[in-house]
C-alpha atoms as a printed R data frame, in Angstrom:
   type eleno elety resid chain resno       x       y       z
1  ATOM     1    CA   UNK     A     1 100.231 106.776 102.407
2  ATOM     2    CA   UNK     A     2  98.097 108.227 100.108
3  ATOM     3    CA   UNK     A     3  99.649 109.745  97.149
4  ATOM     4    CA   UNK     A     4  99.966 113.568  96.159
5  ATOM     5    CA   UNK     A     5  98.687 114.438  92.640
6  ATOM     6    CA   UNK     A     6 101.518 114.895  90.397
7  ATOM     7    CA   UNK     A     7 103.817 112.866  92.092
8  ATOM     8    CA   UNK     A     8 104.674 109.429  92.944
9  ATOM     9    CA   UNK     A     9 103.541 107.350  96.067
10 ATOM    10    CA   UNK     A    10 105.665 108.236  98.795
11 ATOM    11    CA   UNK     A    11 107.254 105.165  99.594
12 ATOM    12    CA   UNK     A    12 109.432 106.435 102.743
13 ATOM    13    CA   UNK     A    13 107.516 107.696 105.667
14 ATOM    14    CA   UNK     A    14 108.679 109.953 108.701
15 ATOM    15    CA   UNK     A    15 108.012 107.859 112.065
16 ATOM    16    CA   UNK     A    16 104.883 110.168 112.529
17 ATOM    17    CA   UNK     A    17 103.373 109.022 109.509
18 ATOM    18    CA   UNK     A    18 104.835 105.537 110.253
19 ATOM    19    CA   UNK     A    19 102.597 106.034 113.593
20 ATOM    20    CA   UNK     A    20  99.338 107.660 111.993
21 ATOM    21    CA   UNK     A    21  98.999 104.584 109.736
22 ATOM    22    CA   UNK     A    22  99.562 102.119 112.929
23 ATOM    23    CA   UNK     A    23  97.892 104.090 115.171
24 ATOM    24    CA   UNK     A    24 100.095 104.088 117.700
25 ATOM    25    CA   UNK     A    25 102.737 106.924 119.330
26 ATOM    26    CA   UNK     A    26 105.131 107.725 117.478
27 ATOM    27    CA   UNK     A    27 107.052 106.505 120.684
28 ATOM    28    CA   UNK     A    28 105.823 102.593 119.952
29 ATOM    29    CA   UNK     A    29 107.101 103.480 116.434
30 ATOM    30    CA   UNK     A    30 110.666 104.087 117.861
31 ATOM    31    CA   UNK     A    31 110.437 101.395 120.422
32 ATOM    32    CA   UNK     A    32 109.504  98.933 117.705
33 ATOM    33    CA   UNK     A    33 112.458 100.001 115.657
34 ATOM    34    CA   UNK     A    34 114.735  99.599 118.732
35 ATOM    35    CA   UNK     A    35 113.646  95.647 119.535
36 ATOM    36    CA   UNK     A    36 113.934  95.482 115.270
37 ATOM    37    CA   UNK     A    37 110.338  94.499 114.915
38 ATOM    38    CA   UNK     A    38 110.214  97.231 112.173
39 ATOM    39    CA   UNK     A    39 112.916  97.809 109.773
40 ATOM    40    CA   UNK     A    40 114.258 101.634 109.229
41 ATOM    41    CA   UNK     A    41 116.907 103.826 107.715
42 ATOM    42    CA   UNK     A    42 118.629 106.515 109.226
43 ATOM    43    CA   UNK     A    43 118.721 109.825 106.937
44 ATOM    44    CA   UNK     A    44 121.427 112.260 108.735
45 ATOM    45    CA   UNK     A    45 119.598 113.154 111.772
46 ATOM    46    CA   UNK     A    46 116.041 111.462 110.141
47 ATOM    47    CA   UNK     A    47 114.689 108.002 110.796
48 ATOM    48    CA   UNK     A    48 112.573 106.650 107.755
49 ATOM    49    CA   UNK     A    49 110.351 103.764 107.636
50 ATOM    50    CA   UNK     A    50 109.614 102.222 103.951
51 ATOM    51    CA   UNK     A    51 106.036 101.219 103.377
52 ATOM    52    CA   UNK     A    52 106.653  97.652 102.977
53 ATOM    53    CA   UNK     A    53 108.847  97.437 106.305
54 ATOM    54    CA   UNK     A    54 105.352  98.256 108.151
55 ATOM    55    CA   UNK     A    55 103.221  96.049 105.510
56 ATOM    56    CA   UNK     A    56 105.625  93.120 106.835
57 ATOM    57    CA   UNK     A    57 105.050  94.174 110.422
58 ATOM    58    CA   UNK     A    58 101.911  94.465 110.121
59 ATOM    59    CA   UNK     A    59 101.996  90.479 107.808
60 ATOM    60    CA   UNK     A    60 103.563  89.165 111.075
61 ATOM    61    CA   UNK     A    61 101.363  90.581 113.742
62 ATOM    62    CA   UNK     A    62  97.869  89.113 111.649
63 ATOM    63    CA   UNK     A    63 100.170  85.455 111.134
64 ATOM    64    CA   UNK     A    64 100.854  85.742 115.142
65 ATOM    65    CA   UNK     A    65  97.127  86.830 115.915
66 ATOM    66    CA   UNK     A    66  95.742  83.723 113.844
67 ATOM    67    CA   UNK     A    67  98.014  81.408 114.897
């Protein structure tokens, strides 16, 4: 996700952003987090997905395509 000036690269992204960057619903976003295709945290009532938890998705589904 593109940084903000002044601070770091946001490496933990809301499923919304998670989505925007898959382009997909936000409900595929969940889905694929409940069939643990994608890897998440849980922050209180929050889910997070880490940058390189969709950059490995995203590594499997171009391996899968090729193959």
């Amino acid at each position: 996700y593109p940084p903000r000036p002044g601070l770091p690269p946001q490496q933990w992204l809301t499923v919304r952003q998670g989505a925007v960057l898959l382009e997909v619903s936000t409900a595929t976003v969940y889905q694929l987090i409940k069939e643990h295709r994608l890897g998440h945290v849980r922050v209180s009532n929050s889910v997070k997905v880490h940058v390189e938890q969709l950059r490995a998705y995203l590594r499997g589904r171009t391996a899968s395509a090729a193959g």
